[in-house]
Short mmCIF file of C-alpha atoms and ligand atoms in Angstrom, two decimals:
data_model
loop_
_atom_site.label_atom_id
_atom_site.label_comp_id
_atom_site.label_asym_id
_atom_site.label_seq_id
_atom_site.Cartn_x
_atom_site.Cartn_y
_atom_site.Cartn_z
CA UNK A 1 1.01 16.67 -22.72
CA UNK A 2 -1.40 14.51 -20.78
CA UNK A 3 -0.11 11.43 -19.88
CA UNK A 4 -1.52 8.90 -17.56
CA UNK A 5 0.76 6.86 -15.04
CA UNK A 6 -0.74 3.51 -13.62
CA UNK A 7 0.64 1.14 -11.42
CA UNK A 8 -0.45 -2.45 -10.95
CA UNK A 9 1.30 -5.02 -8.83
CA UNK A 10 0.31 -8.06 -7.47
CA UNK A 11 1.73 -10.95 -5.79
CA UNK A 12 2.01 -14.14 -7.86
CA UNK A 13 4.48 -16.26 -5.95
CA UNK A 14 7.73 -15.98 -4.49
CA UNK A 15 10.87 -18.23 -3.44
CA UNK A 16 11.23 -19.64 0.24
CA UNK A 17 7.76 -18.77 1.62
CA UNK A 18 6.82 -14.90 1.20
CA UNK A 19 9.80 -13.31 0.46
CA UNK A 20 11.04 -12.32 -3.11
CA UNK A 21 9.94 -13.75 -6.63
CA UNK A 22 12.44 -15.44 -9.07
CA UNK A 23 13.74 -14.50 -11.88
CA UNK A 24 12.02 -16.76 -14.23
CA UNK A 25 9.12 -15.38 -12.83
CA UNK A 26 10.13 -11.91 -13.35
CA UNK A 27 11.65 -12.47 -17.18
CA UNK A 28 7.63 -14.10 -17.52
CA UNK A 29 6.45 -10.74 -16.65
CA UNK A 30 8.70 -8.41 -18.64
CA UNK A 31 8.57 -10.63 -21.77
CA UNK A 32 4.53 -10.10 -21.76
CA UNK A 33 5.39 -6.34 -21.11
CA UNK A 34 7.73 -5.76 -23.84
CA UNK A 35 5.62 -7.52 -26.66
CA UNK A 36 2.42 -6.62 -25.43
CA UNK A 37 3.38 -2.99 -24.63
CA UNK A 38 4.68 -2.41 -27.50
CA UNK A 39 1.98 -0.14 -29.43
CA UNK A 40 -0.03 0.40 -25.96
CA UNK A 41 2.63 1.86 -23.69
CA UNK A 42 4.93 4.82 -23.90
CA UNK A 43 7.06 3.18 -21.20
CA UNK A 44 7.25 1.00 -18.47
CA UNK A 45 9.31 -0.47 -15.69
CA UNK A 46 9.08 -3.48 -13.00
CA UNK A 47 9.94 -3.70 -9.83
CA UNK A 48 9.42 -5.90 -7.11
CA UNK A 49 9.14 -5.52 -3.06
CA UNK A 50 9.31 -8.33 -0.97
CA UNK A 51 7.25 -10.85 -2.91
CA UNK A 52 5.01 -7.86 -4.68
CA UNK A 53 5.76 -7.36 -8.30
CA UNK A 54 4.90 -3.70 -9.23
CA UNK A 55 4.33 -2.71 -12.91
CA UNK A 56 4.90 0.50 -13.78
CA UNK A 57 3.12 2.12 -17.08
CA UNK A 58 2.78 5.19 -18.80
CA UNK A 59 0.72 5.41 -22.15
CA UNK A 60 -2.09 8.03 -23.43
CA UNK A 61 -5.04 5.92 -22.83
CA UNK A 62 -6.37 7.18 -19.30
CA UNK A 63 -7.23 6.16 -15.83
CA UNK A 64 -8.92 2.19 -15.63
CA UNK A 65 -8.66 1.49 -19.29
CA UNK A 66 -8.71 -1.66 -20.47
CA UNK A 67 -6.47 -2.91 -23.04
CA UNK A 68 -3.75 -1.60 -20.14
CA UNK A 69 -5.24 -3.39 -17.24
CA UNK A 70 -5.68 -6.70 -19.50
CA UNK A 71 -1.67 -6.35 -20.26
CA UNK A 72 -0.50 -5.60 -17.34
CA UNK A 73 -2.97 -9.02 -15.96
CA UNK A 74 -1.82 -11.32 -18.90
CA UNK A 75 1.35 -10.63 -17.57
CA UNK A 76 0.91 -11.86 -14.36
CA UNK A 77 -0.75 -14.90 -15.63
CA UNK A 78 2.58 -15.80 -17.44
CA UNK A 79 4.32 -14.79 -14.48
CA UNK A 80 2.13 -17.09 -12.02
CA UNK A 81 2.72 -20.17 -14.70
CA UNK A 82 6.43 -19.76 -14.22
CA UNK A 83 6.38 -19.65 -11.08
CA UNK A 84 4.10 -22.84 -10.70
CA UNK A 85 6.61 -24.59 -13.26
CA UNK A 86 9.36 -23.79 -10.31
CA UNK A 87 6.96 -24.58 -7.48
CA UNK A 88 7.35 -21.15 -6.03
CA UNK A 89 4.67 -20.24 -2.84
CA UNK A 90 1.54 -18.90 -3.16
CA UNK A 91 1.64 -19.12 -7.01
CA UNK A 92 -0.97 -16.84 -8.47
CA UNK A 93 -2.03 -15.96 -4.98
CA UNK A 94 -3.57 -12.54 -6.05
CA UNK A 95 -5.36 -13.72 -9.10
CA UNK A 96 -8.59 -14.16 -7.90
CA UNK A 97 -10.67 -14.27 -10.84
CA UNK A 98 -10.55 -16.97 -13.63
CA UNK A 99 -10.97 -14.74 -16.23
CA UNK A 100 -10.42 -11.17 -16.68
CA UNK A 101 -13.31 -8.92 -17.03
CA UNK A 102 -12.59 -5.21 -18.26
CA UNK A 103 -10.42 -3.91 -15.40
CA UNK A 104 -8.03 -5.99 -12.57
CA UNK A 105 -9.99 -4.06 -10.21
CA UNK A 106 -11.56 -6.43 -7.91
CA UNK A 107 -9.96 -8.96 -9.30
CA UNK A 108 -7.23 -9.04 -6.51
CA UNK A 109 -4.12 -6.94 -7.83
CA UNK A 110 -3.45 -3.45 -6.30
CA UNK A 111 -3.76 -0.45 -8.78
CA UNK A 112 -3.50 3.62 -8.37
CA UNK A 113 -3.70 5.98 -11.15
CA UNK A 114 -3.51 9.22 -11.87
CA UNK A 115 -3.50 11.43 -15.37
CA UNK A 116 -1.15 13.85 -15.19
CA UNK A 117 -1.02 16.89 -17.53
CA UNK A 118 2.93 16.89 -17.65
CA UNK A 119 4.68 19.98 -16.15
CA UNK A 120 8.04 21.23 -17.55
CA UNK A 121 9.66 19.18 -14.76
CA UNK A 122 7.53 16.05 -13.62
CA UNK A 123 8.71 14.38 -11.07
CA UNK A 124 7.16 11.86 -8.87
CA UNK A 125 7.56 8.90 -6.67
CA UNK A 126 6.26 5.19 -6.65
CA UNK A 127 5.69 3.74 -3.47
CA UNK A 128 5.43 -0.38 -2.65
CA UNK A 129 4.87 -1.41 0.37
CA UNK A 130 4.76 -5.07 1.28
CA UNK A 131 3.43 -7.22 4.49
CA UNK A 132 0.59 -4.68 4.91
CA UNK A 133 -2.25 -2.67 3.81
CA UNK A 134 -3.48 0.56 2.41
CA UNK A 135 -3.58 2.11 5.46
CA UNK A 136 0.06 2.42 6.24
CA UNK A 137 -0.09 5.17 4.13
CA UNK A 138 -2.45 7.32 6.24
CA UNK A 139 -0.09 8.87 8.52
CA UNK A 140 2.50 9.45 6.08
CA UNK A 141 0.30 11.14 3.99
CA UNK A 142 -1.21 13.44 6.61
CA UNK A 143 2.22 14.55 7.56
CA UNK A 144 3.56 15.57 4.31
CA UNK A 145 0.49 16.94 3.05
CA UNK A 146 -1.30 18.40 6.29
CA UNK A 147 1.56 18.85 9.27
CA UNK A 148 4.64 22.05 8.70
CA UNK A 149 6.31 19.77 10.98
CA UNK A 150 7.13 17.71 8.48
CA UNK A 151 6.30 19.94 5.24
CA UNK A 152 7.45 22.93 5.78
CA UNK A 153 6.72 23.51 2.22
CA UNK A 154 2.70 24.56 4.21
CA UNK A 155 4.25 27.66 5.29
CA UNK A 156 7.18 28.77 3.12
CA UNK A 157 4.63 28.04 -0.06
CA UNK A 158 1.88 30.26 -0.75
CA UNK A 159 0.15 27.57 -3.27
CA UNK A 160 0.96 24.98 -0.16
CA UNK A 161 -0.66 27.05 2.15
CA UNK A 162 -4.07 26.57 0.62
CA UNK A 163 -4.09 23.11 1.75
CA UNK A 164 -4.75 20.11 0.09
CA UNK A 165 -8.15 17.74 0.08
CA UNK A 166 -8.11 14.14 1.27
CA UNK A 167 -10.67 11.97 -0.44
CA UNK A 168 -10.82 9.13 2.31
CA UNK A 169 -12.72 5.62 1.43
CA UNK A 170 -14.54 3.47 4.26
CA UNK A 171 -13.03 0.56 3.38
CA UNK A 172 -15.09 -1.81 5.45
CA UNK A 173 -17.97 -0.97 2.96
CA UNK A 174 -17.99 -3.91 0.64
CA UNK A 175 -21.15 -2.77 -1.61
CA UNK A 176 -19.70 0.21 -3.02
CA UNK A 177 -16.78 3.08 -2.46
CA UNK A 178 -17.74 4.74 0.30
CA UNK A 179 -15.92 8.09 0.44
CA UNK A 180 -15.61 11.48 2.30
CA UNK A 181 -13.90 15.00 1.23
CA UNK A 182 -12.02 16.78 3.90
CA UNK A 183 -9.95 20.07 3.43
CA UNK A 184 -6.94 20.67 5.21
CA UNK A 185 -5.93 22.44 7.17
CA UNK A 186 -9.98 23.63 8.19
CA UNK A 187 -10.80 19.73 8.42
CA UNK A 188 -7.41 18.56 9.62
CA UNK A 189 -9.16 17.22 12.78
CA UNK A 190 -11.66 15.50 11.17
CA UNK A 191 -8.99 13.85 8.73
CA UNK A 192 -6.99 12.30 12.06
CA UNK A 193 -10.10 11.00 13.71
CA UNK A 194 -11.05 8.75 10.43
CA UNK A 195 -6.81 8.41 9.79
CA UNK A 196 -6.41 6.90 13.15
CA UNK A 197 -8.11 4.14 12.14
CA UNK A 198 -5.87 2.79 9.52
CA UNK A 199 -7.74 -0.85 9.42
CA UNK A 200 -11.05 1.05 8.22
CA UNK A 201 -10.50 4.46 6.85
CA UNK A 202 -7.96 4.48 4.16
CA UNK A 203 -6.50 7.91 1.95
CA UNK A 204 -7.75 7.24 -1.31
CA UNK A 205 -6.34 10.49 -3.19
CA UNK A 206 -5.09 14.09 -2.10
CA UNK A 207 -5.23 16.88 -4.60
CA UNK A 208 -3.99 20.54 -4.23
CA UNK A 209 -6.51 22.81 -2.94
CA UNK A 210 -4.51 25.45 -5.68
CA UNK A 211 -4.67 24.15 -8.16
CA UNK A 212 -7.09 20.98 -8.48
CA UNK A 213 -5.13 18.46 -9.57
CA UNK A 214 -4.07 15.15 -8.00
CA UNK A 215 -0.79 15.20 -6.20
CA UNK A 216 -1.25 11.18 -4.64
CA UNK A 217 -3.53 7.98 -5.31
CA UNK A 218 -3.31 5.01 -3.21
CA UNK A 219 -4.43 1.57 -4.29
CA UNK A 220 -7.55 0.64 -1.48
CA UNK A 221 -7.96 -3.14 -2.54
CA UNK A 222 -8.94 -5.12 0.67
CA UNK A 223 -8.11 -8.82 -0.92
CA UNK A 224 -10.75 -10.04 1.81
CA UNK A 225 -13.84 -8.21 0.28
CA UNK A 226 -12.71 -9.86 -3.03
CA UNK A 227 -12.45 -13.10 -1.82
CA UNK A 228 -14.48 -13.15 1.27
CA UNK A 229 -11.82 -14.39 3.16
CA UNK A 230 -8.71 -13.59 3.80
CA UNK A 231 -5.64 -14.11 1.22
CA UNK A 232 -2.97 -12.23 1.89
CA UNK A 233 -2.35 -8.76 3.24
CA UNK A 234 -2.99 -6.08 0.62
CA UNK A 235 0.44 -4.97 -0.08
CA UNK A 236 -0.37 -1.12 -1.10
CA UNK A 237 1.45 0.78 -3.85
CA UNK A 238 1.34 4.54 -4.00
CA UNK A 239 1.88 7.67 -6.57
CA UNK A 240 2.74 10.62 -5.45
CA UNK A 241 3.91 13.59 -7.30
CA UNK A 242 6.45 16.08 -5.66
CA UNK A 243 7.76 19.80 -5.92
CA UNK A 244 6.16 23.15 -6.88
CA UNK A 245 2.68 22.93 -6.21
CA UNK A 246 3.22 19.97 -4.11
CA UNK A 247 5.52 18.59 -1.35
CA UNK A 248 9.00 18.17 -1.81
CA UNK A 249 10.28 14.79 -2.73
CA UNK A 250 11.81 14.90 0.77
CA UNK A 251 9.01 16.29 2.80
CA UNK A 252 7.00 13.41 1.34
CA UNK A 253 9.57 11.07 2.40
CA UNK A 254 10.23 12.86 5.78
CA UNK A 255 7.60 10.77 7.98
CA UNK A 256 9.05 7.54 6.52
CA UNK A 257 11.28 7.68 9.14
CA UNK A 258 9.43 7.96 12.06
CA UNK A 259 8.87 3.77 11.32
CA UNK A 260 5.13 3.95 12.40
CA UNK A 261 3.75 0.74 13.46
CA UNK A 262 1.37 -0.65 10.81
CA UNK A 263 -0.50 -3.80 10.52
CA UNK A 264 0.77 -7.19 8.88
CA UNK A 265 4.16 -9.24 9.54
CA UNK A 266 3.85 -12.88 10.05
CA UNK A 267 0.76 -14.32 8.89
CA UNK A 268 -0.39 -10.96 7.88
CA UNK A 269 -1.02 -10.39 11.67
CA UNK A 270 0.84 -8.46 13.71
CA UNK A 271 1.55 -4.82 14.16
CA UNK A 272 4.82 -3.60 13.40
CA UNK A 273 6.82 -1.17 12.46
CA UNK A 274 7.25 -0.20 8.99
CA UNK A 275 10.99 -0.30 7.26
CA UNK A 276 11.80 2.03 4.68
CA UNK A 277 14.28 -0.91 2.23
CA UNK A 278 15.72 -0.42 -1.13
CA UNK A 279 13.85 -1.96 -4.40
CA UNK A 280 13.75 -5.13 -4.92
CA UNK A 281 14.69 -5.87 -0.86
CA UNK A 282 12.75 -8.75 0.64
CA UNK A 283 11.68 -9.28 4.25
CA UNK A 284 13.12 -12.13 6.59
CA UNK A 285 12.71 -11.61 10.11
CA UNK A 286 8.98 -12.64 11.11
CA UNK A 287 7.97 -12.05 7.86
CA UNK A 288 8.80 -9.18 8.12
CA UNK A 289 9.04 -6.31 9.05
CA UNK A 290 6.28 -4.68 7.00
CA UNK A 291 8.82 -2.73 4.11
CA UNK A 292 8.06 -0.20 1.80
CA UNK A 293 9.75 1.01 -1.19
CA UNK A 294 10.22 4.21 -3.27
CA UNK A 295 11.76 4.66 -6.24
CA UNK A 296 11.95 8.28 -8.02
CA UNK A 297 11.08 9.11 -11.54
CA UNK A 298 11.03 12.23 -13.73
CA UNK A 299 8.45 12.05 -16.89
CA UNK A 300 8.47 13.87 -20.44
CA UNK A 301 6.42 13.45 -23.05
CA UNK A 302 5.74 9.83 -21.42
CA UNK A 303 9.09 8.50 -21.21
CA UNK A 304 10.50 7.57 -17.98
CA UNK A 305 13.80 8.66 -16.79
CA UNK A 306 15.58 5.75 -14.66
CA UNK A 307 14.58 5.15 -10.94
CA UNK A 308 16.47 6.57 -8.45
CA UNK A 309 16.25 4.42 -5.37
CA UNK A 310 14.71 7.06 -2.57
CA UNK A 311 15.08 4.54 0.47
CA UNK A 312 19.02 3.46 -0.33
CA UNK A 313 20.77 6.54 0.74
CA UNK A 314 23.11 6.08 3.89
CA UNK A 315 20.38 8.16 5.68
CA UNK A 316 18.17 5.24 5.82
CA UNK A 317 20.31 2.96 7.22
CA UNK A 318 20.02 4.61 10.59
CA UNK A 319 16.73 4.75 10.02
CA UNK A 320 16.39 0.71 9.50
CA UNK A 321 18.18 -0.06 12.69
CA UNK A 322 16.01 2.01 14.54
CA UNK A 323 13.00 -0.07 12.82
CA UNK A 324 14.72 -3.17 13.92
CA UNK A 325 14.93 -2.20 17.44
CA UNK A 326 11.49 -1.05 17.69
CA UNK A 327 9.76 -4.61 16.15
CA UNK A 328 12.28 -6.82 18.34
CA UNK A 329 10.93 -4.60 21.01
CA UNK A 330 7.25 -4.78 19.91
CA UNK A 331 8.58 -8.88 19.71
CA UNK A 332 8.96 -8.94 22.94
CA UNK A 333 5.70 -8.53 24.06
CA UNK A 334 4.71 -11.83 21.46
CA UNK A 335 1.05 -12.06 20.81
CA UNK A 336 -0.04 -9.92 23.82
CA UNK A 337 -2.47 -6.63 23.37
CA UNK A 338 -1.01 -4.35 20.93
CA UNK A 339 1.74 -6.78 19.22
CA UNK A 340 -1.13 -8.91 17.61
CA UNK A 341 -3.79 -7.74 15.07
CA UNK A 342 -7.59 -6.92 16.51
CA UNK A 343 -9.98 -10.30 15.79
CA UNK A 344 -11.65 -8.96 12.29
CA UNK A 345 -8.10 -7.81 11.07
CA UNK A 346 -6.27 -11.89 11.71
CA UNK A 347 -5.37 -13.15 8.15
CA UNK A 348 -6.48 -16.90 10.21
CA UNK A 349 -9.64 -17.90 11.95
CA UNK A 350 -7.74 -19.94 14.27
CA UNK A 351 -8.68 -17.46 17.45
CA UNK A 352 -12.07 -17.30 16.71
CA UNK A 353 -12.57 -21.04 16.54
CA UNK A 354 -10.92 -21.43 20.02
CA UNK A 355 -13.18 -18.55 21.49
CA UNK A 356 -16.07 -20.08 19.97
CA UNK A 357 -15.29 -23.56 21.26
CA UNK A 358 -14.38 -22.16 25.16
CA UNK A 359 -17.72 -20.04 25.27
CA UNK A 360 -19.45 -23.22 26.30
CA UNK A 361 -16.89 -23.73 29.14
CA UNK A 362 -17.64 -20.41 30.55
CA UNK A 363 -20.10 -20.30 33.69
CA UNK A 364 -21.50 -17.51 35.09
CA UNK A 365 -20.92 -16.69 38.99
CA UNK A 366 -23.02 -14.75 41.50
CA UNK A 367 -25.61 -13.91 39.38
CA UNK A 368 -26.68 -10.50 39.96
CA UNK A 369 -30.43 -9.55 39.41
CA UNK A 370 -31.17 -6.85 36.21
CA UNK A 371 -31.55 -3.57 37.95
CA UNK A 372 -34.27 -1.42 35.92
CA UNK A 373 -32.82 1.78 34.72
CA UNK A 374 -33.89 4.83 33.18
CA UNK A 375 -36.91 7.13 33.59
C1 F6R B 401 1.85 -10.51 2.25
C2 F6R B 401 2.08 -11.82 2.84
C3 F6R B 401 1.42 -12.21 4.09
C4 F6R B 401 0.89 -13.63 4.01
C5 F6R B 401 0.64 -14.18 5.39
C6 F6R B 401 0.03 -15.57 5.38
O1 F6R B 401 2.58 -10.41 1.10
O2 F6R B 401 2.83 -12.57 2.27
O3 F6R B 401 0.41 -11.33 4.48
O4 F6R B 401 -0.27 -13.65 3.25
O5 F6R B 401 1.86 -14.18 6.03
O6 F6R B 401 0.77 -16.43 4.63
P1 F6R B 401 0.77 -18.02 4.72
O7 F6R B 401 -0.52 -18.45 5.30
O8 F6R B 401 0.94 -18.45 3.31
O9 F6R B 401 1.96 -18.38 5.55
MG1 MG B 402 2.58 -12.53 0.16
MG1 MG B 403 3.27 -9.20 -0.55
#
């Protein structure tokens, strides 16, 4: 059976700054869902990460369409007017649009999707991530899908060995998706050269090189293009589907604990390291850290088994004080070099409009004559 999964989150306003929505808010949501899902949906679920509220669908209508997208956005209009009625922060903040036009795409919520042709065991794995952007997901991603270190699935797996191809989007084109193929492992260097640069080149997709079909989708929204400013961080969510032909559920979540350094934290700025946190967790500390969540489904014939939470197992909790240690060390260092964002990447203009105003105060010294070079 084909079935297509979508995910579509957004954040419409939380309780005590940026850190968790309320549950008026959240009934708001799920009361659209469940009446307005009724005939569309084969099944759904919600979730929410920090102050991200992630719907989860499955229904027989395909990738973008839509009557889904217009559900899943009516919802978070109800759940936006809740949470103005209990003055909640940054109500509505990711609807950018006034009225919806066909697909929330570019309209400010995240979305990934992926059809799936169901096999006799489907299981996969929703990822939220909140207090950063798409390109968290980059080095994850590369490691479970290009690097035995982490997968050794690459060399025990025959299928696996065949690779898997990247489709990787430019996301600092604003006219159009700008977007490159690589094949692992024959491109694998040419995949960490763009990867490195998680601020510009973002995974859109991987797909088995054995088989063709899509094995992860990433949502690539940059809310700045949208608005032409900046709103928030983009708060990515993630599909990816595990086992068989594809990694293991736990060679996907393998790099997760390495706690990579990503962009976002307070005022969307900052770089550090990104915490692994069960469902529905919330950030604190800075605003942060950046968190990410992942809860673990099984699908047949559409229906959705219940989530098992991938990030609460004891295993994790080593992990998360390890996370800790590294941002109060990253902390330390305040808004010096590395700890704070690069200017284009600052969710405020505040730096800018200090450098602008000092360039006037500058003076140049021993002015040196142009020496003529060349032939
Ligand atoms: C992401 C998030 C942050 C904020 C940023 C600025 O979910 O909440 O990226 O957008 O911290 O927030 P303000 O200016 O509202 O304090
Ligand atoms: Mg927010
Ligand atoms: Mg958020």
């Amino acid at each position: 059976m084909k079935t297509t999964i979508s995910v579509i989150k957004a954040d419409i306003g939380s309780i005590g700054g940026h850190l968790r929505p309320s549950r008026r808010l959240l009934d708001a949501v799920r009361l659209e869902l469940a009446s307005g899902g009724r005939e569309l949906l084969l099944d759904h679920h919600i979730s929410t990460t920090g102050d991200d509220v992630a719907i989860l669908m499955t229904h027989a209508h395909g990738v973008g369409d839509t009557r889904v997208h217009e559900l899943a956005w009516r919802a978070f209009l109800k759940g936006a007017a809740a949470a103005r009625s209990q003055g909640l922060y940054a109500a509505g903040q990711d609807l950018l649009k006034d009225s919806f036009s066909g697909n929330v795409r570019g309209m400010g919520p995240a979305v990934c999707e992926m059809d799936v042709l169901e096999r006799e065991g489907e299981p996969f794995l929703v990822f939220a991530a909140d207090k950063t952007d798409p390109g968290a997901y980059n080095l994850p991603l590369y490691l479970a899908f290009a690097d035995p270190m982490h997968s050794s699935g690459l060399l025990l797996s025959a299928e696996l060995g065949k690779g898997f191809r990247f489709t990787v989007m430019d996301v600092a084109h604003s006219s159009g998706d700008r977007v490159v193929e690589l094949d692992t492992p024959g491109d694998l260097h040419e995949l960490a050269v763009l990867l490195r640069d998680p601020e510009r080149f973002v995974v859109e997709s991987v797909r088995s090189r054995a088989t063709g079909e899509l094995a992860a989708v990433v949502s690539t929204t940059r809310l700045h293009n949208i608005a032409g400013k900046y709103t928030g961080k983009d708060d990515p969510v993630m599909i990816v589907r595990t086992q068989k032909q594809f990694p293991a559920t736990g060679e996907i979540l393998s790099p997760f604990a390495i706690g990579h350094h990503v962009a976002g934290g307070m005022r969307g700025s900052h770089q550090l390291p990104l915490m692994p946190i069960q469902q529905g967790g919330e950030v604190s500390w800075f605003d942060g850290p950046p968190i990410v969540s992942c809860a673990a489904y099984c699908l047949h014939e559409g229906r959705l088994t219940e989530p098992v939470d991938a990030f609460a197992q004891p295993f994790w909790d080593e992990v998360r004080q390890r996370v800790a240690k590294k941002a109060l060390d990253m902390r330390r260092q305040g808004f010096f070099g590395a700890a704070m964002l690069p200017m284009d990447e600052l969710e405020y203009t505040g730096v800018k409009e200090r450098l602008t105003r000092l360039d006037g105060r500058f003076r140049v010294r021993n002015v040196r004559p142009v020496v003529a070079t060349g032939v």
